[in-house]
């Protein structure tokens, strides 16, 4: 199996944790609370905020590593201007779903993140 580009494993048990060597982002596959639909949750965290997550029925390390191969360098940069200092704003909750809002202080660009917790569609 090919190596995961730009991700270095930090721990194996009880969580599976990786750190991105370029951006410092973390990726964690951890046991979810009992109230969650899926018992394991994988998440990529940039600057302390989840930018991607997915639920798993079991501790499916192979699928989680496949996701990390597709996302070699997650970051929070503005798609409209060359600013790399994007702020993470307040979270917006809609039922069981939570989103975060990103905004660029230079050009005023705002966008919601992907849904990071709750039912996935």
Tab-separated table of N, CA and C in Angstrom:
chain	number	residue	atom	x	y	z
A	1	UNK	N	0.844	-1.168	0.000
A	1	UNK	CA	0.000	0.000	0.000
A	1	UNK	C	0.897	1.242	0.000
A	2	UNK	N	0.602	2.239	-0.834
A	2	UNK	CA	1.445	3.425	-0.890
A	2	UNK	C	1.364	4.239	0.399
A	3	UNK	N	2.441	4.954	0.665
A	3	UNK	CA	2.537	5.789	1.853
A	3	UNK	C	1.558	6.959	1.769
A	4	UNK	N	1.074	7.422	2.913
A	4	UNK	CA	0.180	8.576	2.945
A	4	UNK	C	1.032	9.834	2.794
A	5	UNK	N	0.795	10.604	1.754
A	5	UNK	CA	1.584	11.792	1.467
A	5	UNK	C	1.339	12.880	2.512
A	6	UNK	N	2.397	13.420	3.071
A	6	UNK	CA	2.389	14.558	3.985
A	6	UNK	C	1.732	14.299	5.337
A	7	UNK	N	1.364	13.084	5.663
A	7	UNK	CA	0.772	12.782	6.967
A	7	UNK	C	1.682	11.834	7.728
A	8	UNK	N	1.967	12.155	9.011
A	8	UNK	CA	2.800	11.310	9.864
A	8	UNK	C	1.953	10.817	11.040
A	9	UNK	N	1.989	9.513	11.309
A	9	UNK	CA	1.187	8.953	12.389
A	9	UNK	C	1.763	9.357	13.742
A	10	UNK	N	0.882	9.818	14.633
A	10	UNK	CA	1.291	10.207	15.977
A	10	UNK	C	0.924	9.166	17.021
A	11	UNK	N	-0.222	8.515	16.854
A	11	UNK	CA	-0.623	7.480	17.806
A	11	UNK	C	-1.523	6.462	17.122
A	12	UNK	N	-1.632	5.303	17.732
A	12	UNK	CA	-2.446	4.233	17.197
A	12	UNK	C	-3.633	3.891	18.076
A	13	UNK	N	-3.440	4.002	19.374
A	13	UNK	CA	-4.485	3.539	20.269
A	13	UNK	C	-4.616	4.503	21.438
A	14	UNK	N	-5.792	4.812	21.940
A	14	UNK	CA	-7.091	4.328	21.504
A	14	UNK	C	-7.591	5.035	20.255
A	15	UNK	N	-7.009	6.208	19.938
A	15	UNK	CA	-7.373	6.895	18.696
A	15	UNK	C	-6.274	6.681	17.674
A	16	UNK	N	-6.614	6.880	16.434
A	16	UNK	CA	-5.632	6.846	15.356
A	16	UNK	C	-5.413	8.298	14.961
A	17	UNK	N	-4.225	8.838	15.211
A	17	UNK	CA	-3.971	10.264	14.994
A	17	UNK	C	-2.807	10.464	14.036
A	18	UNK	N	-2.971	11.435	13.141
A	18	UNK	CA	-1.937	11.825	12.189
A	18	UNK	C	-1.745	13.325	12.274
A	19	UNK	N	-0.554	13.807	11.894
A	19	UNK	CA	-0.290	15.236	11.785
A	19	UNK	C	0.290	15.501	10.400
A	20	UNK	N	-0.197	16.571	9.763
A	20	UNK	CA	0.297	16.948	8.451
A	20	UNK	C	1.646	17.625	8.606
A	21	UNK	N	2.644	17.166	7.860
A	21	UNK	CA	4.007	17.683	8.011
A	21	UNK	C	4.172	19.086	7.430
A	22	UNK	N	3.304	19.505	6.520
A	22	UNK	CA	3.424	20.832	5.915
A	22	UNK	C	2.600	21.888	6.629
A	23	UNK	N	1.349	21.565	6.965
A	23	UNK	CA	0.445	22.576	7.508
A	23	UNK	C	0.239	22.476	9.010
A	24	UNK	N	0.620	21.354	9.627
A	24	UNK	CA	0.383	21.172	11.055
A	24	UNK	C	-1.025	20.734	11.387
A	25	UNK	N	-1.852	20.487	10.375
A	25	UNK	CA	-3.220	20.022	10.609
A	25	UNK	C	-3.189	18.638	11.255
A	26	UNK	N	-4.228	18.320	11.999
A	26	UNK	CA	-4.333	17.009	12.639
A	26	UNK	C	-5.475	16.226	12.004
A	27	UNK	N	-5.327	14.923	11.972
A	27	UNK	CA	-6.386	14.027	11.520
A	27	UNK	C	-6.534	12.961	12.596
A	28	UNK	N	-7.767	12.743	13.043
A	28	UNK	CA	-8.014	11.829	14.158
A	28	UNK	C	-9.189	10.929	13.833
A	29	UNK	N	-9.030	9.646	14.098
A	29	UNK	CA	-10.129	8.681	14.055
A	29	UNK	C	-10.361	8.279	15.503
A	30	UNK	N	-11.502	8.665	16.081
A	30	UNK	CA	-11.732	8.458	17.501
A	30	UNK	C	-13.116	7.869	17.761
A	31	UNK	N	-13.293	7.351	18.959
A	31	UNK	CA	-14.572	6.786	19.375
A	31	UNK	C	-15.550	7.931	19.593
A	32	UNK	N	-16.688	7.867	18.934
A	32	UNK	CA	-17.695	8.915	19.045
A	32	UNK	C	-18.573	8.674	20.273
A	33	UNK	N	-19.236	9.715	20.771
A	33	UNK	CA	-20.171	9.525	21.885
A	33	UNK	C	-21.288	8.570	21.502
A	34	UNK	N	-21.887	7.952	22.490
A	34	UNK	CA	-22.937	6.966	22.239
A	34	UNK	C	-24.152	7.542	21.534
A	35	UNK	N	-24.368	8.845	21.621
A	35	UNK	CA	-25.523	9.467	20.975
A	35	UNK	C	-25.342	9.621	19.468
A	36	UNK	N	-24.140	9.447	18.971
A	36	UNK	CA	-23.882	9.580	17.538
A	36	UNK	C	-24.373	8.340	16.798
A	37	UNK	N	-24.738	8.519	15.559
A	37	UNK	CA	-25.210	7.405	14.740
A	37	UNK	C	-24.099	6.399	14.487
A	38	UNK	N	-22.919	6.889	14.123
A	38	UNK	CA	-21.765	6.021	13.886
A	38	UNK	C	-20.878	6.035	15.122
A	39	UNK	N	-20.311	4.895	15.461
A	39	UNK	CA	-19.545	4.764	16.701
A	39	UNK	C	-18.106	5.258	16.588
A	40	UNK	N	-17.609	5.484	15.385
A	40	UNK	CA	-16.268	6.043	15.186
A	40	UNK	C	-16.393	7.269	14.303
A	41	UNK	N	-15.604	8.289	14.574
A	41	UNK	CA	-15.653	9.529	13.814
A	41	UNK	C	-14.246	9.891	13.394
A	42	UNK	N	-14.053	10.127	12.097
A	42	UNK	CA	-12.787	10.608	11.573
A	42	UNK	C	-12.919	12.092	11.293
A	43	UNK	N	-11.925	12.877	11.640
A	43	UNK	CA	-11.988	14.322	11.437
A	43	UNK	C	-10.615	14.866	11.073
A	44	UNK	N	-10.601	15.892	10.210
A	44	UNK	CA	-9.388	16.649	9.927
A	44	UNK	C	-9.577	18.006	10.584
A	45	UNK	N	-8.601	18.397	11.403
A	45	UNK	CA	-8.705	19.602	12.209
A	45	UNK	C	-7.595	20.570	11.805
A	46	UNK	N	-7.974	21.785	11.415
A	46	UNK	CA	-7.024	22.836	11.051
A	46	UNK	C	-7.203	23.987	12.031
A	47	UNK	N	-6.130	24.398	12.654
A	47	UNK	CA	-6.153	25.488	13.626
A	47	UNK	C	-7.208	25.270	14.713
A	48	UNK	N	-7.393	24.027	15.122
A	48	UNK	CA	-8.332	23.710	16.187
A	48	UNK	C	-9.774	23.563	15.752
A	49	UNK	N	-10.068	23.706	14.472
A	49	UNK	CA	-11.443	23.610	13.984
A	49	UNK	C	-11.570	22.481	12.974
A	50	UNK	N	-12.599	21.654	13.099
A	50	UNK	CA	-12.780	20.567	12.126
A	50	UNK	C	-13.198	21.115	10.765
A	51	UNK	N	-12.499	20.718	9.717
A	51	UNK	CA	-12.842	21.142	8.361
A	51	UNK	C	-13.422	19.989	7.549
A	52	UNK	N	-13.311	18.763	8.066
A	52	UNK	CA	-13.891	17.598	7.410
A	52	UNK	C	-14.128	16.535	8.467
A	53	UNK	N	-15.228	15.809	8.350
A	53	UNK	CA	-15.429	14.678	9.246
A	53	UNK	C	-16.334	13.654	8.578
A	54	UNK	N	-16.255	12.438	9.081
A	54	UNK	CA	-17.063	11.352	8.533
A	54	UNK	C	-17.247	10.295	9.617
A	55	UNK	N	-18.423	9.682	9.658
A	55	UNK	CA	-18.697	8.636	10.627
A	55	UNK	C	-18.405	7.262	10.047
A	56	UNK	N	-17.978	6.353	10.915
A	56	UNK	CA	-17.680	4.974	10.534
A	56	UNK	C	-18.356	4.032	11.520
A	57	UNK	N	-18.818	2.885	11.047
A	57	UNK	CA	-19.429	1.870	11.913
A	57	UNK	C	-18.385	1.232	12.827
A	58	UNK	N	-17.192	0.970	12.303
A	58	UNK	CA	-16.120	0.331	13.060
A	58	UNK	C	-14.862	1.195	12.940
A	59	UNK	N	-13.820	0.818	13.637
A	59	UNK	CA	-12.553	1.549	13.523
A	59	UNK	C	-11.898	1.153	12.210
A	60	UNK	N	-12.362	1.784	11.131
A	60	UNK	CA	-11.959	1.443	9.775
A	60	UNK	C	-10.754	2.282	9.373
A	61	UNK	N	-9.574	1.833	9.770
A	61	UNK	CA	-8.352	2.597	9.532
A	61	UNK	C	-8.017	2.705	8.051
A	62	UNK	N	-8.326	1.677	7.266
A	62	UNK	CA	-8.002	1.697	5.834
A	62	UNK	C	-8.778	2.788	5.112
A	63	UNK	N	-10.081	2.917	5.363
A	63	UNK	CA	-10.882	3.963	4.720
A	63	UNK	C	-10.440	5.345	5.164
A	64	UNK	N	-10.074	5.476	6.447
A	64	UNK	CA	-9.606	6.758	6.955
A	64	UNK	C	-8.300	7.166	6.287
A	65	UNK	N	-7.375	6.237	6.129
A	65	UNK	CA	-6.116	6.542	5.434
A	65	UNK	C	-6.362	6.890	3.973
A	66	UNK	N	-7.335	6.246	3.335
A	66	UNK	CA	-7.683	6.592	1.954
A	66	UNK	C	-8.159	8.042	1.862
A	67	UNK	N	-8.936	8.487	2.849
A	67	UNK	CA	-9.382	9.888	2.874
A	67	UNK	C	-8.199	10.833	3.009
A	68	UNK	N	-7.223	10.463	3.822
A	68	UNK	CA	-6.045	11.319	4.001
A	68	UNK	C	-5.205	11.387	2.735
A	69	UNK	N	-5.193	10.325	1.962
A	69	UNK	CA	-4.473	10.349	0.675
A	69	UNK	C	-5.099	11.358	-0.280
A	70	UNK	N	-6.433	11.506	-0.211
A	70	UNK	CA	-7.134	12.447	-1.084
A	70	UNK	C	-6.953	13.895	-0.626
A	71	UNK	N	-6.608	14.100	0.645
A	71	UNK	CA	-6.462	15.435	1.207
A	71	UNK	C	-5.057	15.619	1.762
A	72	UNK	N	-4.042	15.723	0.902
A	72	UNK	CA	-2.667	15.780	1.398
A	72	UNK	C	-2.318	17.051	2.157
A	73	UNK	N	-2.953	18.186	1.876
A	73	UNK	CA	-2.567	19.440	2.539
A	73	UNK	C	-3.790	20.314	2.821
A	74	UNK	N	-4.576	20.012	3.863
A	74	UNK	CA	-5.720	20.876	4.178
A	74	UNK	C	-5.242	22.208	4.731
A	75	UNK	N	-5.917	23.280	4.378
A	75	UNK	CA	-5.547	24.590	4.901
A	75	UNK	C	-6.766	25.490	4.900
A	76	UNK	N	-6.605	26.633	5.503
A	76	UNK	CA	-7.649	27.642	5.503
A	76	UNK	C	-7.112	28.851	4.755
A	77	UNK	N	-7.279	28.851	3.461
A	77	UNK	CA	-6.835	29.985	2.659
A	77	UNK	C	-8.011	30.498	1.839
A	78	UNK	N	-7.955	31.770	1.497
A	78	UNK	CA	-9.046	32.411	0.773
A	78	UNK	C	-8.993	32.035	-0.706
A	79	UNK	N	-10.119	31.579	-1.282
A	79	UNK	CA	-10.118	31.257	-2.712
A	79	UNK	C	-10.186	32.492	-3.612
A	80	UNK	N	-10.511	33.666	-3.047
A	80	UNK	CA	-10.682	34.882	-3.833
A	80	UNK	C	-9.430	35.748	-3.906
A	81	UNK	N	-8.573	35.673	-2.874
A	81	UNK	CA	-7.376	36.506	-2.862
A	81	UNK	C	-6.208	35.690	-2.292
A	82	UNK	N	-4.984	36.183	-2.372
A	82	UNK	CA	-3.830	35.394	-1.915
A	82	UNK	C	-3.623	35.393	-0.389
A	83	UNK	N	-4.660	35.679	0.389
A	83	UNK	CA	-4.535	35.745	1.848
A	83	UNK	C	-4.574	34.343	2.453
A	84	UNK	N	-3.615	34.036	3.324
A	84	UNK	CA	-3.601	32.752	4.022
A	84	UNK	C	-4.090	32.875	5.453
A	85	UNK	N	-4.562	34.052	5.857
A	85	UNK	CA	-5.005	34.293	7.219
A	85	UNK	C	-6.529	34.364	7.279
A	86	UNK	N	-7.166	33.253	6.985
A	86	UNK	CA	-8.618	33.189	7.010
A	86	UNK	C	-9.071	32.922	8.442
A	87	UNK	N	-10.062	33.673	8.897
A	87	UNK	CA	-10.575	33.495	10.253
A	87	UNK	C	-11.737	32.522	10.249
A	88	UNK	N	-11.842	31.782	11.336
A	88	UNK	CA	-12.971	30.878	11.515
A	88	UNK	C	-13.954	31.592	12.415
A	89	UNK	N	-15.183	31.757	11.924
A	89	UNK	CA	-16.173	32.507	12.672
A	89	UNK	C	-17.040	31.642	13.555
A	90	UNK	N	-18.156	32.194	13.933
A	90	UNK	CA	-19.097	31.499	14.803
A	90	UNK	C	-19.661	30.273	14.117
A	91	UNK	N	-20.080	29.323	14.921
A	91	UNK	CA	-20.703	28.142	14.344
A	91	UNK	C	-22.202	28.370	14.239
A	92	UNK	N	-22.801	27.765	13.247
A	92	UNK	CA	-24.243	27.844	13.052
A	92	UNK	C	-24.805	26.438	13.204
A	93	UNK	N	-25.814	26.295	14.018
A	93	UNK	CA	-26.386	24.976	14.264
A	93	UNK	C	-27.771	24.900	13.643
A	94	UNK	N	-28.053	23.798	12.975
A	94	UNK	CA	-29.357	23.548	12.388
A	94	UNK	C	-29.751	22.143	12.809
A	95	UNK	N	-30.460	22.024	13.898
A	95	UNK	CA	-30.809	20.698	14.402
A	95	UNK	C	-29.568	20.015	14.932
A	96	UNK	N	-29.256	18.856	14.394
A	96	UNK	CA	-28.079	18.109	14.841
A	96	UNK	C	-26.854	18.425	13.999
A	97	UNK	N	-26.979	19.325	13.044
A	97	UNK	CA	-25.861	19.644	12.150
A	97	UNK	C	-25.182	20.930	12.610
A	98	UNK	N	-23.872	20.952	12.539
A	98	UNK	CA	-23.112	22.137	12.938
A	98	UNK	C	-22.198	22.539	11.793
A	99	UNK	N	-22.204	23.822	11.464
A	99	UNK	CA	-21.299	24.349	10.452
A	99	UNK	C	-20.509	25.492	11.049
A	100	UNK	N	-19.343	25.750	10.493
A	100	UNK	CA	-18.546	26.908	10.877
A	100	UNK	C	-18.467	27.835	9.665
A	101	UNK	N	-18.296	29.112	9.927
A	101	UNK	CA	-18.209	30.101	8.869
A	101	UNK	C	-16.806	30.652	8.806
A	102	UNK	N	-16.256	30.733	7.600
A	102	UNK	CA	-14.921	31.261	7.366
A	102	UNK	C	-15.044	32.624	6.713
A	103	UNK	N	-14.213	33.571	7.123
A	103	UNK	CA	-14.217	34.852	6.433
A	103	UNK	C	-12.794	35.380	6.302
A	104	UNK	N	-12.582	36.099	5.215
A	104	UNK	CA	-11.279	36.673	4.895
A	104	UNK	C	-11.304	38.145	5.292
A	105	UNK	N	-10.379	38.596	6.147
A	105	UNK	CA	-10.380	40.011	6.555
A	105	UNK	C	-9.948	40.965	5.438
A	106	UNK	N	-9.252	40.461	4.409
A	106	UNK	CA	-8.775	41.334	3.332
A	106	UNK	C	-9.859	41.668	2.315
A	107	UNK	N	-10.525	40.644	1.787
A	107	UNK	CA	-11.490	40.899	0.713
A	107	UNK	C	-12.943	40.734	1.151
A	108	UNK	N	-13.193	40.231	2.362
A	108	UNK	CA	-14.562	40.089	2.842
A	108	UNK	C	-15.243	38.805	2.407
A	109	UNK	N	-14.516	37.879	1.809
A	109	UNK	CA	-15.097	36.609	1.364
A	109	UNK	C	-15.597	35.818	2.572
A	110	UNK	N	-16.824	35.289	2.491
A	110	UNK	CA	-17.383	34.451	3.539
A	110	UNK	C	-17.923	33.185	2.926
A	111	UNK	N	-17.765	32.078	3.632
A	111	UNK	CA	-18.290	30.808	3.137
A	111	UNK	C	-18.534	29.867	4.303
A	112	UNK	N	-19.566	29.029	4.201
A	112	UNK	CA	-19.762	28.014	5.241
A	112	UNK	C	-18.838	26.834	4.982
A	113	UNK	N	-18.452	26.158	6.046
A	113	UNK	CA	-17.661	24.945	5.891
A	113	UNK	C	-18.595	23.807	5.504
A	114	UNK	N	-18.011	22.656	5.287
A	114	UNK	CA	-18.838	21.471	5.127
A	114	UNK	C	-19.449	21.150	6.475
A	115	UNK	N	-20.528	20.402	6.484
A	115	UNK	CA	-21.127	20.000	7.747
A	115	UNK	C	-20.148	19.071	8.443
A	116	UNK	N	-19.796	19.394	9.680
A	116	UNK	CA	-18.759	18.642	10.359
A	116	UNK	C	-19.283	17.637	11.364
A	117	UNK	N	-20.486	17.824	11.875
A	117	UNK	CA	-21.090	16.832	12.758
A	117	UNK	C	-22.536	16.643	12.359
A	118	UNK	N	-23.094	15.521	12.739
A	118	UNK	CA	-24.499	15.263	12.448
A	118	UNK	C	-24.656	14.284	11.309
A	119	UNK	N	-25.876	14.125	10.876
A	119	UNK	CA	-26.194	13.178	9.807
A	119	UNK	C	-25.577	13.662	8.500
A	120	UNK	N	-24.941	12.758	7.794
A	120	UNK	CA	-24.333	13.102	6.511
A	120	UNK	C	-25.280	12.675	5.396
A	121	UNK	N	-25.338	13.474	4.364
A	121	UNK	CA	-26.231	13.156	3.240
A	121	UNK	C	-25.436	12.854	2.013
